[in-house]
Coordinates of N, CA and C in Angstrom, one line a residue:
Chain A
X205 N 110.7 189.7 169.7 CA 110.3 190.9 168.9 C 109.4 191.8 169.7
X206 N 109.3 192.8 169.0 CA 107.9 193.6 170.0 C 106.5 193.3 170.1
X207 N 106.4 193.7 171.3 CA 104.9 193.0 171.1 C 103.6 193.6 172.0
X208 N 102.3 194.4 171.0 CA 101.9 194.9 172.1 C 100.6 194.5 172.6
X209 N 100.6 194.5 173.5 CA 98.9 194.0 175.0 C 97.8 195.1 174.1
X210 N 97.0 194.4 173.8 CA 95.9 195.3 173.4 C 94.5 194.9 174.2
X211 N 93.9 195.7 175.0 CA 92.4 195.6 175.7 C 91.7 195.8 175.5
X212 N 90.5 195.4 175.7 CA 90.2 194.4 175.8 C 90.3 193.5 174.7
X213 N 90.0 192.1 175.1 CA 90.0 191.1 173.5 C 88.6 191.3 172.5
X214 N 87.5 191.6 173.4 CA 85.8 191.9 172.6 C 85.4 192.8 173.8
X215 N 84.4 193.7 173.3 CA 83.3 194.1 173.4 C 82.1 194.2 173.1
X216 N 80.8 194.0 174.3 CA 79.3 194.1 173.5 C 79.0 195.1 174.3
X217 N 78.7 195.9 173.5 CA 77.7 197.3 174.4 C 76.5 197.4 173.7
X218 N 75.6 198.9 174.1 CA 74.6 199.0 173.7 C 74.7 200.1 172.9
X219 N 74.3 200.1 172.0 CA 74.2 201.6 170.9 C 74.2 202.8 171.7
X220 N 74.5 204.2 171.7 CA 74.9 205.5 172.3 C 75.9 205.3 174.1
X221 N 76.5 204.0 174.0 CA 77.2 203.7 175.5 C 78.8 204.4 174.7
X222 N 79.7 204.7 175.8 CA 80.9 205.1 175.3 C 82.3 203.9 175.7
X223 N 83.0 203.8 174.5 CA 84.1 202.3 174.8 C 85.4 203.1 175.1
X224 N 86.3 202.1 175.5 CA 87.6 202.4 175.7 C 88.3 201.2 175.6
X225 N 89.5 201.6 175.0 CA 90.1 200.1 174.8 C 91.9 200.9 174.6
X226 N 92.9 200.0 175.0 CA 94.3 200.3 175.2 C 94.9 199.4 175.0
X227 N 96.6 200.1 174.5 CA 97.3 199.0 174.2 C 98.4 199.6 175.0
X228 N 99.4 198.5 175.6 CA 100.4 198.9 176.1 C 101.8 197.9 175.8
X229 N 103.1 198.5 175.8 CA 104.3 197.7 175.5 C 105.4 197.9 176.3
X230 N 106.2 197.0 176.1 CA 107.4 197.5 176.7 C 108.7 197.9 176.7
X231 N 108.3 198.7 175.4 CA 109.1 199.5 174.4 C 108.6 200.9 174.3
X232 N 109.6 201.7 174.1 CA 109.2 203.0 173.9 C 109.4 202.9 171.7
X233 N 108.3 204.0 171.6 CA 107.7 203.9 170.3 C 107.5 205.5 170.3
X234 N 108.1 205.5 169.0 CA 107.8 207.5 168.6 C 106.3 207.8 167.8
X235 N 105.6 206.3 167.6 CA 104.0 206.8 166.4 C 103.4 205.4 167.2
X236 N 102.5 206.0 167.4 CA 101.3 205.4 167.6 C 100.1 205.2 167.0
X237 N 99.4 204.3 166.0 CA 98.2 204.6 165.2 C 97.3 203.7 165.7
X238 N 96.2 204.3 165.5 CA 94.9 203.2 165.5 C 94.2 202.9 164.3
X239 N 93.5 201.7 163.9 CA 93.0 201.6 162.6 C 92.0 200.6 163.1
X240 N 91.2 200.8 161.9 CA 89.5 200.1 162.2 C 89.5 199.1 160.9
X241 N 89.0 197.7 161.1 CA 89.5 196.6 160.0 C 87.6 196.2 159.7
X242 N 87.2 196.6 158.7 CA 85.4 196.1 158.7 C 85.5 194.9 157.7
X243 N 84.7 194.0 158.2 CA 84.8 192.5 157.5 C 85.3 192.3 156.2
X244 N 85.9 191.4 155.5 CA 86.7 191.8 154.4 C 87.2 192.7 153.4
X245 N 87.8 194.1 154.9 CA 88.5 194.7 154.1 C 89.7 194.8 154.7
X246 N 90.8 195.7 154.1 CA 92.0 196.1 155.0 C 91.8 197.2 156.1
X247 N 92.8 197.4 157.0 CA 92.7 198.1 158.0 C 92.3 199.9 157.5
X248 N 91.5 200.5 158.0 CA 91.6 202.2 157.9 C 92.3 202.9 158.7
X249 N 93.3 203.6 158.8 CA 93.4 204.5 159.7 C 92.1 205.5 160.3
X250 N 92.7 205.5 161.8 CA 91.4 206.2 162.7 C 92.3 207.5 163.0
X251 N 93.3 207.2 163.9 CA 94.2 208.1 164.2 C 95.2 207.8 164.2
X252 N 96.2 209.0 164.3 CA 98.0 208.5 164.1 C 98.0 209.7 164.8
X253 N 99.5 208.8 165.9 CA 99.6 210.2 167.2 C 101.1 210.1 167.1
X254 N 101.7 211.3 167.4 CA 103.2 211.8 167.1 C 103.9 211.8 168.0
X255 N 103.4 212.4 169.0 CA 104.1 213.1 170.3 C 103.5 212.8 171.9
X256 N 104.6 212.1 172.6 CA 104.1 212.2 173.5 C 103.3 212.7 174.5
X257 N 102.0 212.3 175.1 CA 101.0 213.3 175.8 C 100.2 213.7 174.2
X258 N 100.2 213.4 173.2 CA 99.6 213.9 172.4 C 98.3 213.8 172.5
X259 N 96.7 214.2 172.3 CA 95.7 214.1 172.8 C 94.9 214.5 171.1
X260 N 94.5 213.1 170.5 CA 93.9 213.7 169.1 C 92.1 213.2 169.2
X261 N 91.3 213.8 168.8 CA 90.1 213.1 168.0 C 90.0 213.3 167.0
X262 N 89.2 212.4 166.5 CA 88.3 212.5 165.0 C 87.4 212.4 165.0
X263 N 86.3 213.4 164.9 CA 84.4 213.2 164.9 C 84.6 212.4 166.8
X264 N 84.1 210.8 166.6 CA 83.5 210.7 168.3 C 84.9 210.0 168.5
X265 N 85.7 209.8 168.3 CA 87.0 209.4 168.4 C 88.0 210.1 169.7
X266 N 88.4 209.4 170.0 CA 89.9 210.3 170.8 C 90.9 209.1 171.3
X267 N 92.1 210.2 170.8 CA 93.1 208.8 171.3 C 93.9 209.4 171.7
X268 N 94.7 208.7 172.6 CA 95.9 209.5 173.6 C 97.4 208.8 173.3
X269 N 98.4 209.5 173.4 CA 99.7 208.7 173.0 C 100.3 208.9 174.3
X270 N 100.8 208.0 175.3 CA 100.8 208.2 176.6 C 102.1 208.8 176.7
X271 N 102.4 209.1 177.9 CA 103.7 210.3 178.5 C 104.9 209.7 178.1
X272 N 104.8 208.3 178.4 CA 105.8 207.2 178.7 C 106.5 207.0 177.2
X273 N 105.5 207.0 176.1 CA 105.5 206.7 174.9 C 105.5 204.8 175.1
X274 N 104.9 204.5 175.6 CA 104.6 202.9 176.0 C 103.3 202.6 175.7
X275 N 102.4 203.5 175.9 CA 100.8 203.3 175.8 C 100.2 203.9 174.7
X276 N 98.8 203.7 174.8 CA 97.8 204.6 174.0 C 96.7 204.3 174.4
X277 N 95.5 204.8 174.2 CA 94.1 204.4 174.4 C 93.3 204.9 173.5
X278 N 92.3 204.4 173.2 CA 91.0 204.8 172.2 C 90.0 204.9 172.6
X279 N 89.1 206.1 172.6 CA 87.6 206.4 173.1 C 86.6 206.5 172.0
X280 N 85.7 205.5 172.4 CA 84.4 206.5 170.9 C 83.5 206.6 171.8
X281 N 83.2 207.4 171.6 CA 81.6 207.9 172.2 C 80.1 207.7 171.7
X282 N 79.5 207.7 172.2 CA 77.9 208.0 171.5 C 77.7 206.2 170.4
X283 N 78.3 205.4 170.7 CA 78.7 204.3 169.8 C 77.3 204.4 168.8
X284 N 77.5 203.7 167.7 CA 76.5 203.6 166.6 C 76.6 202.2 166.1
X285 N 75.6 201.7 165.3 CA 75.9 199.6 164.7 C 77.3 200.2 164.0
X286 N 77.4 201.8 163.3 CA 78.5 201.4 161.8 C 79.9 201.2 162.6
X287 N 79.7 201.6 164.3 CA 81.0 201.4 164.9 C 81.7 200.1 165.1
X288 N 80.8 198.8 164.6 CA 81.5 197.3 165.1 C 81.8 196.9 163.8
X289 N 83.5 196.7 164.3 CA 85.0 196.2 163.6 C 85.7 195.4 164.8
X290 N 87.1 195.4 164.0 CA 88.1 195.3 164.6 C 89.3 196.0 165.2
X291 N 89.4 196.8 166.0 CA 90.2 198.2 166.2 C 91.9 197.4 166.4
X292 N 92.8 197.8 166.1 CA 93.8 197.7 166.3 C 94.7 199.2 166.4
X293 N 95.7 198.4 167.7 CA 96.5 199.7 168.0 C 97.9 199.2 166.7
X294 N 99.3 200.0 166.6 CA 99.8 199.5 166.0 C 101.3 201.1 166.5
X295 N 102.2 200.5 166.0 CA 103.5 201.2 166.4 C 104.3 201.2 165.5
X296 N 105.4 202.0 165.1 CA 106.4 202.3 164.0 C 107.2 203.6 164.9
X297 N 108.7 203.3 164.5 CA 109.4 204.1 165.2 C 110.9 203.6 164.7
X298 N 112.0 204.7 164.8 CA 112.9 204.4 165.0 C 113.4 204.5 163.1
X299 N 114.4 202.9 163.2 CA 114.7 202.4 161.8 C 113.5 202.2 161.0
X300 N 112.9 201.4 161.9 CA 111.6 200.2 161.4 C 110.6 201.4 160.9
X301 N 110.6 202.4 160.3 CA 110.0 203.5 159.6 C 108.7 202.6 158.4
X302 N 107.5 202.9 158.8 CA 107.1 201.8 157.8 C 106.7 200.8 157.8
X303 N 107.4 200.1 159.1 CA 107.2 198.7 159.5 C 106.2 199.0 160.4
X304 N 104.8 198.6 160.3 CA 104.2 198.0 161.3 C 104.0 196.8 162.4
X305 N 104.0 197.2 163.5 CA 103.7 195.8 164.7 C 101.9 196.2 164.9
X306 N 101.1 195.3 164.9 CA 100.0 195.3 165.3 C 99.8 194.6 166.7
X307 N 98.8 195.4 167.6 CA 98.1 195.1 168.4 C 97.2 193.8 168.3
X308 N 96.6 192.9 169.1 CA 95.9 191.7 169.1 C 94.3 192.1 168.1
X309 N 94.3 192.9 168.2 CA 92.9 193.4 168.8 C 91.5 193.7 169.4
X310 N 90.7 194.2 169.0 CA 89.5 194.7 170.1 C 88.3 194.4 169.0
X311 N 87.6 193.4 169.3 CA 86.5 192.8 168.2 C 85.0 193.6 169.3
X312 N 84.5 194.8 168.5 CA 83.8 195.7 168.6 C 81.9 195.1 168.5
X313 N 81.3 195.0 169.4 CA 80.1 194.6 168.8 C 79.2 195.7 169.6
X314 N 77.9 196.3 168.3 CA 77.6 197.5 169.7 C 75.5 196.9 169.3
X315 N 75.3 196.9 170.0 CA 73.6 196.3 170.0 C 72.7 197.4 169.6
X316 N 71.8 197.9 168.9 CA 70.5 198.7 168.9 C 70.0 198.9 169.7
Chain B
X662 N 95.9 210.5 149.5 CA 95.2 209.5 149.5 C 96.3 208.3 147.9
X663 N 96.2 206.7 148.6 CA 96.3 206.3 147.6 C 95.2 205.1 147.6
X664 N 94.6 204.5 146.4 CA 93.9 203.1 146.7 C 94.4 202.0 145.7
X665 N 94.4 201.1 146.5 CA 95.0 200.0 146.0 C 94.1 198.8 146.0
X666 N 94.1 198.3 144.8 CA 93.2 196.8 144.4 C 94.1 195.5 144.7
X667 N 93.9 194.6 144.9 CA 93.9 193.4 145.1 C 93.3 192.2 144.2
X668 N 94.4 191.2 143.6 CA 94.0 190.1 142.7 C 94.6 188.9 142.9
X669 N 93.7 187.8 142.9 CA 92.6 187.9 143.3 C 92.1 188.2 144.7
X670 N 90.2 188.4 144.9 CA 90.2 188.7 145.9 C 90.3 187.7 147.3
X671 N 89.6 186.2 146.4 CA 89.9 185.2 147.5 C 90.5 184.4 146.1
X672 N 90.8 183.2 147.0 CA 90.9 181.7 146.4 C 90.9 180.4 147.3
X673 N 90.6 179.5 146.6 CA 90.7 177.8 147.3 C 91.9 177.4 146.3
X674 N 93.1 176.6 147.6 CA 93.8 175.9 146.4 C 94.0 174.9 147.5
X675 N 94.9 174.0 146.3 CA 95.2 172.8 146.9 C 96.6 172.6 147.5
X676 N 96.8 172.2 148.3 CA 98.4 171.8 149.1 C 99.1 171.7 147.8
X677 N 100.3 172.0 148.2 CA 101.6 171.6 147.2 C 101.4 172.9 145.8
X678 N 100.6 173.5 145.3 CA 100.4 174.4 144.9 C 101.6 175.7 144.8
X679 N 101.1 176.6 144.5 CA 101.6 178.2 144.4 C 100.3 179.3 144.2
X680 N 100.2 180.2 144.6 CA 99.5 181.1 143.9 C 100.0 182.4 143.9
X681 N 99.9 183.4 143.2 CA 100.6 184.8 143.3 C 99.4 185.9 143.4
X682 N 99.8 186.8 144.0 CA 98.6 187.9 144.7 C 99.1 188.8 144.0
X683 N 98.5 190.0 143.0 CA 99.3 191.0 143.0 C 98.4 192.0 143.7
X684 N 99.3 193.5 143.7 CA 98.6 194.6 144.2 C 99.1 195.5 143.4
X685 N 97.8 196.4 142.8 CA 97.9 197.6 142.2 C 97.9 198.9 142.9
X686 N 98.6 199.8 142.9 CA 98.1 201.1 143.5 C 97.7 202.1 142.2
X687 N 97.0 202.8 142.9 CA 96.5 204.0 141.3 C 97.3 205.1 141.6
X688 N 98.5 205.3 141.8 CA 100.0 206.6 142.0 C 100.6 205.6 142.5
X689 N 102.1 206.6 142.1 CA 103.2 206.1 143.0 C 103.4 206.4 144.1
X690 N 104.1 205.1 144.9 CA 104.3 205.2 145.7 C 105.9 204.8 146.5
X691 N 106.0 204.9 147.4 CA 107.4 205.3 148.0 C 108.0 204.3 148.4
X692 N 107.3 203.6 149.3 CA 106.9 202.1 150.1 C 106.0 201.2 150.0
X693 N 106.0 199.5 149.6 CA 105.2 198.8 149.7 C 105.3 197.9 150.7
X694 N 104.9 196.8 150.6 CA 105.1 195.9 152.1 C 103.6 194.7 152.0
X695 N 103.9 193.9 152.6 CA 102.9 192.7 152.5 C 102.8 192.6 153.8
X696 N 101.7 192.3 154.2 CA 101.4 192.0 155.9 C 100.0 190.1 155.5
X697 N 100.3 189.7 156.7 CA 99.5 187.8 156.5 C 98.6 188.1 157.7
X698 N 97.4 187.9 157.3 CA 96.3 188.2 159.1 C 95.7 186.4 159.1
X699 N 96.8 186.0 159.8 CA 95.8 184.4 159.9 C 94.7 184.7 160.7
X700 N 93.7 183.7 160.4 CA 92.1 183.6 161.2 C 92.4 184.0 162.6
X701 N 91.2 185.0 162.3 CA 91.2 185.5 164.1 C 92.3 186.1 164.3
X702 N 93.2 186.1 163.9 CA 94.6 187.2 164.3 C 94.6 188.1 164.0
X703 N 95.7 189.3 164.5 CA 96.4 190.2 164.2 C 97.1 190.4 162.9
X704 N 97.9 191.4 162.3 CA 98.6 191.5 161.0 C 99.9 191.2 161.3
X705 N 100.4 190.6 160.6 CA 102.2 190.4 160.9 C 102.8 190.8 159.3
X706 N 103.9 191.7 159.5 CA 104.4 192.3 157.9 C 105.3 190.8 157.8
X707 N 105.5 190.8 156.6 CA 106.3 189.4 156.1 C 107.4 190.5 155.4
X708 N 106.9 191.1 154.2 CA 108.4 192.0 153.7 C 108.1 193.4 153.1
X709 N 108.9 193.7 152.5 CA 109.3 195.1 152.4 C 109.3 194.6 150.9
X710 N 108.4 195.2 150.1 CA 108.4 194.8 148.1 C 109.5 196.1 148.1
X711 N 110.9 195.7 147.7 CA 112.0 197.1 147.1 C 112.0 196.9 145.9
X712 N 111.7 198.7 145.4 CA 111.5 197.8 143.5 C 112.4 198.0 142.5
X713 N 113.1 196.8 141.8 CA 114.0 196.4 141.0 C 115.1 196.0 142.0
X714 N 114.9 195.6 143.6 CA 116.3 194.6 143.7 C 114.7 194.1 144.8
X715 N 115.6 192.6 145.6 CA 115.1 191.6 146.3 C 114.4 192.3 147.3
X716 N 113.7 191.6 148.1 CA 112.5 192.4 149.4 C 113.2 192.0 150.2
X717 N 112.5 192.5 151.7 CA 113.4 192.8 152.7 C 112.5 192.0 153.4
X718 N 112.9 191.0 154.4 CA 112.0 189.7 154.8 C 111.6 190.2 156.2
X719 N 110.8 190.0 157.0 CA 110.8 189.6 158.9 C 111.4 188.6 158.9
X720 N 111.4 188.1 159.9 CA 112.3 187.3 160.6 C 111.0 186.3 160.7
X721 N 111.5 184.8 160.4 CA 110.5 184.3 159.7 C 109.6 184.1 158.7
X722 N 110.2 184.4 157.8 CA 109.7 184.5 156.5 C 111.0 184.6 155.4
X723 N 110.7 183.4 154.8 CA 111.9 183.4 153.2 C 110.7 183.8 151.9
X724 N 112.4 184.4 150.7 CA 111.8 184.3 149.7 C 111.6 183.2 149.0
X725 N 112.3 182.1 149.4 CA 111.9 180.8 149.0 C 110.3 180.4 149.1
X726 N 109.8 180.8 149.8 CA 108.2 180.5 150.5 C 107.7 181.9 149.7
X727 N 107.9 183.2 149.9 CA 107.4 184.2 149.8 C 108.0 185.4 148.9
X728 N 108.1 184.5 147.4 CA 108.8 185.4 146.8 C 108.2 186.7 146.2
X729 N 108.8 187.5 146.6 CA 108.2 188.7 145.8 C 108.6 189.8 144.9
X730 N 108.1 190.4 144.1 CA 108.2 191.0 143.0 C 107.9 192.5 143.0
X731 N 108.5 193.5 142.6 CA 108.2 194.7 142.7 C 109.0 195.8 141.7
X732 N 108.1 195.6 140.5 CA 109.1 196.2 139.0 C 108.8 197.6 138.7
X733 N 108.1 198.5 139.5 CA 107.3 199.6 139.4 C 107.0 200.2 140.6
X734 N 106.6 201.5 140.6 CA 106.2 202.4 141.9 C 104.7 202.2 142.1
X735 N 104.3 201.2 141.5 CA 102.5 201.1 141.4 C 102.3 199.9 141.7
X736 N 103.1 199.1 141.8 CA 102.6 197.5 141.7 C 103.4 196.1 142.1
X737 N 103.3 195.3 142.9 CA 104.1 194.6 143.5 C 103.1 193.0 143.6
X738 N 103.8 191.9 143.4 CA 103.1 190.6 143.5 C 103.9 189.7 144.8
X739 N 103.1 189.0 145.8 CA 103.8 188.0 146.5 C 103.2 186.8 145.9
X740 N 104.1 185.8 145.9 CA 103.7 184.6 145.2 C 103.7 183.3 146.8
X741 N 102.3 182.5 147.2 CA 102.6 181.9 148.5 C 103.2 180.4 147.9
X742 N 104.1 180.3 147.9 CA 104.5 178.5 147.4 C 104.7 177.4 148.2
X743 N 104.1 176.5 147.4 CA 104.2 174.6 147.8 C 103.4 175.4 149.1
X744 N 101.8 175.4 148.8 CA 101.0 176.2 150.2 C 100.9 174.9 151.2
X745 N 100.4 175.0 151.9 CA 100.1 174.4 152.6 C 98.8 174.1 154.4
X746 N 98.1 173.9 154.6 CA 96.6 174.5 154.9 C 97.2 176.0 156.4
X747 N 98.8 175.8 156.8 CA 98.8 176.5 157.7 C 98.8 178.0 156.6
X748 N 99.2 178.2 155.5 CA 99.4 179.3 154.5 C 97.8 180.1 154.5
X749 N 96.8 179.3 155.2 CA 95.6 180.1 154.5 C 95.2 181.3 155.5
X750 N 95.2 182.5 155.3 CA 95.3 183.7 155.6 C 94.6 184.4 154.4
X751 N 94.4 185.8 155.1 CA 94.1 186.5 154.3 C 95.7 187.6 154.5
X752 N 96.4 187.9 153.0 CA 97.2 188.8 152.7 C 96.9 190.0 152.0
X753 N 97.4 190.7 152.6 CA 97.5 192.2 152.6 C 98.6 193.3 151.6
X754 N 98.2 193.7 151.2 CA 99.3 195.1 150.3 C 99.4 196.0 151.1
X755 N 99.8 196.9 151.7 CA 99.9 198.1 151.9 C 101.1 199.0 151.6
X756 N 100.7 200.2 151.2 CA 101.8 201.4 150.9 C 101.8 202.9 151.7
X757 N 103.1 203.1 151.8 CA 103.4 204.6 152.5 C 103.5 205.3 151.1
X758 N 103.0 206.4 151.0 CA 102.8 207.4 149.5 C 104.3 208.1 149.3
X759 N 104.5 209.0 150.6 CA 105.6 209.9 150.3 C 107.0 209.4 151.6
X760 N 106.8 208.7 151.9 CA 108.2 208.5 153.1 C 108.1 209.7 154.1
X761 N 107.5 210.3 154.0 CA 107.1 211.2 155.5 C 107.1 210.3 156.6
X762 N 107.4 210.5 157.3 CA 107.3 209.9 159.1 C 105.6 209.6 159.5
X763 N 105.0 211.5 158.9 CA 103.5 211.5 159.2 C 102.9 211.0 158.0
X764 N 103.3 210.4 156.9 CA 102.6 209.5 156.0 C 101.0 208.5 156.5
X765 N 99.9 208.2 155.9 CA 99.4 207.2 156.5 C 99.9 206.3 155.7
X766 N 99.7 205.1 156.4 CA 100.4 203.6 155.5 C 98.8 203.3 155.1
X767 N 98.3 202.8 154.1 CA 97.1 202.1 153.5 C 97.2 201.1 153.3
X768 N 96.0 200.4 153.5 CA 96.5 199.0 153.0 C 94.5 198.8 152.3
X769 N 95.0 197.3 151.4 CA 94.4 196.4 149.7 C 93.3 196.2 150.8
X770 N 92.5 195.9 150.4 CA 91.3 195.3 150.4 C 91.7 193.8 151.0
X771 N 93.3 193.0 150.5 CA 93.0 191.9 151.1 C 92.7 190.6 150.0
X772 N 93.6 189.2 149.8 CA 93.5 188.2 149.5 C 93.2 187.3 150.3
X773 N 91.8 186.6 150.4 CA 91.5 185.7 151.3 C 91.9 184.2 151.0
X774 N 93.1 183.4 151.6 CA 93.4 182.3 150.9 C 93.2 181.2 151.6
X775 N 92.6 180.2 151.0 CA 92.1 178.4 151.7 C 93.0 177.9 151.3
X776 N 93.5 176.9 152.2 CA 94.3 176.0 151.6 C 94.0 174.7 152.1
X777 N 93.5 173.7 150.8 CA 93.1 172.5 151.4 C 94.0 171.2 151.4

């Protein structure tokens, strides 16, 4: 089935450091989203990217939907404590309209 | 925007059991779908709640095990049967509002399930 590499597995930073984290497949995919999962809840959307090369942020956010349509990556900047979750990348395309595949994820820890 | 509740929110049950999760949304909606986040993992969708005929399964996953129910554009139940301690996960609702492509998909709050 599909299946995608998501980087890193954790991170610990220090409060105002900037992260990056990526997922990659080896499948081409037409949507790309990212979503933030905070301790017993369901996932939020962060961002959903459409188009190849696409380049979105939200507030300290930015995420890229790569050329290939294989990749993506996620930046936050300026990190804050409310920023440690669970980030997941995730993909939908094609038939599977709807259907999500989730990334491993990226377990977020940021220090004061 | 749609939000969707979750019932119950956890449970403990015993092997050989059943228990049924439902999920409310407050609007209709277009699409539902159940996703299973075992400990420490990722989300894996299990099916597709279609409402008024049978769900649409992944591959690995029966309705024998994961029967589900979906009589309305608001509300859909998976039921986990004869559980068993690999079953304990936390399950998920989520809905697409309008079948747009650029739709967000949302997802419940989440049933956290033990199984001893």
């Amino acid at each position: 089935g599909q299946q995608l590499n998501q980087s890193p597995q954790s991170m610990f930073i220090q409060e105002g450091e900037d992260v990056s984290m990526n997922c990659t497949s080896s499948s081409i995919f037409n949507t790309w989203l990212w979503y933030k999962q905070d301790p017993g809840e369901g996932p939020v959307l962060l961002i959903a990217l459409y188009k190849a090369g696409e380049l979105t942020s939200n507030g300290r956010l930015t995420a890229q939907f790569g050329i290939t349509r294989k990749d993506s990556f996620l930046n936050i900047s300026a990190s804050i404590p409310s920023d440690v979750g669970i980030y997941f990348c995730a993909v939908t395309g094609g038939t599977s309209y709807g259907k999500l595949t989730f990334g491993q994820g990226t377990i977020l820890t940021v220090h004061p | 925007s749609a939000v969707i509740s979750q019932k119950p929110s956890r449970d403990i049950c015993q092997r050989g059991t059943s228990l049924t999760i439902q999920c409310q949304v407050d609007s209709q909606v277009t699409m539902m779908f159940w996703y299973r986040q075992q400990p420490g993992q990722s989300l894996t969708l299990i099916a597709t709640a279609n409402q008024g005929s049978e769900a649409t399964y992944e591959s690995g996953f029966v309705i024998d095990k994961f029967p589900i129910s979906r009589p309305n554009l608001t509300f859909s139940t998976l039921t986990v049967s004869n559980m068993s301690p690999e079953d304990s996960s936390i399950y998920l609702c989520s809905v697409v509002t309008s079948g747009s492509i650029t739709d967000t998909q949302y997802f419940g709050p989440g049933t956290r399930l033990t199984v001893l």
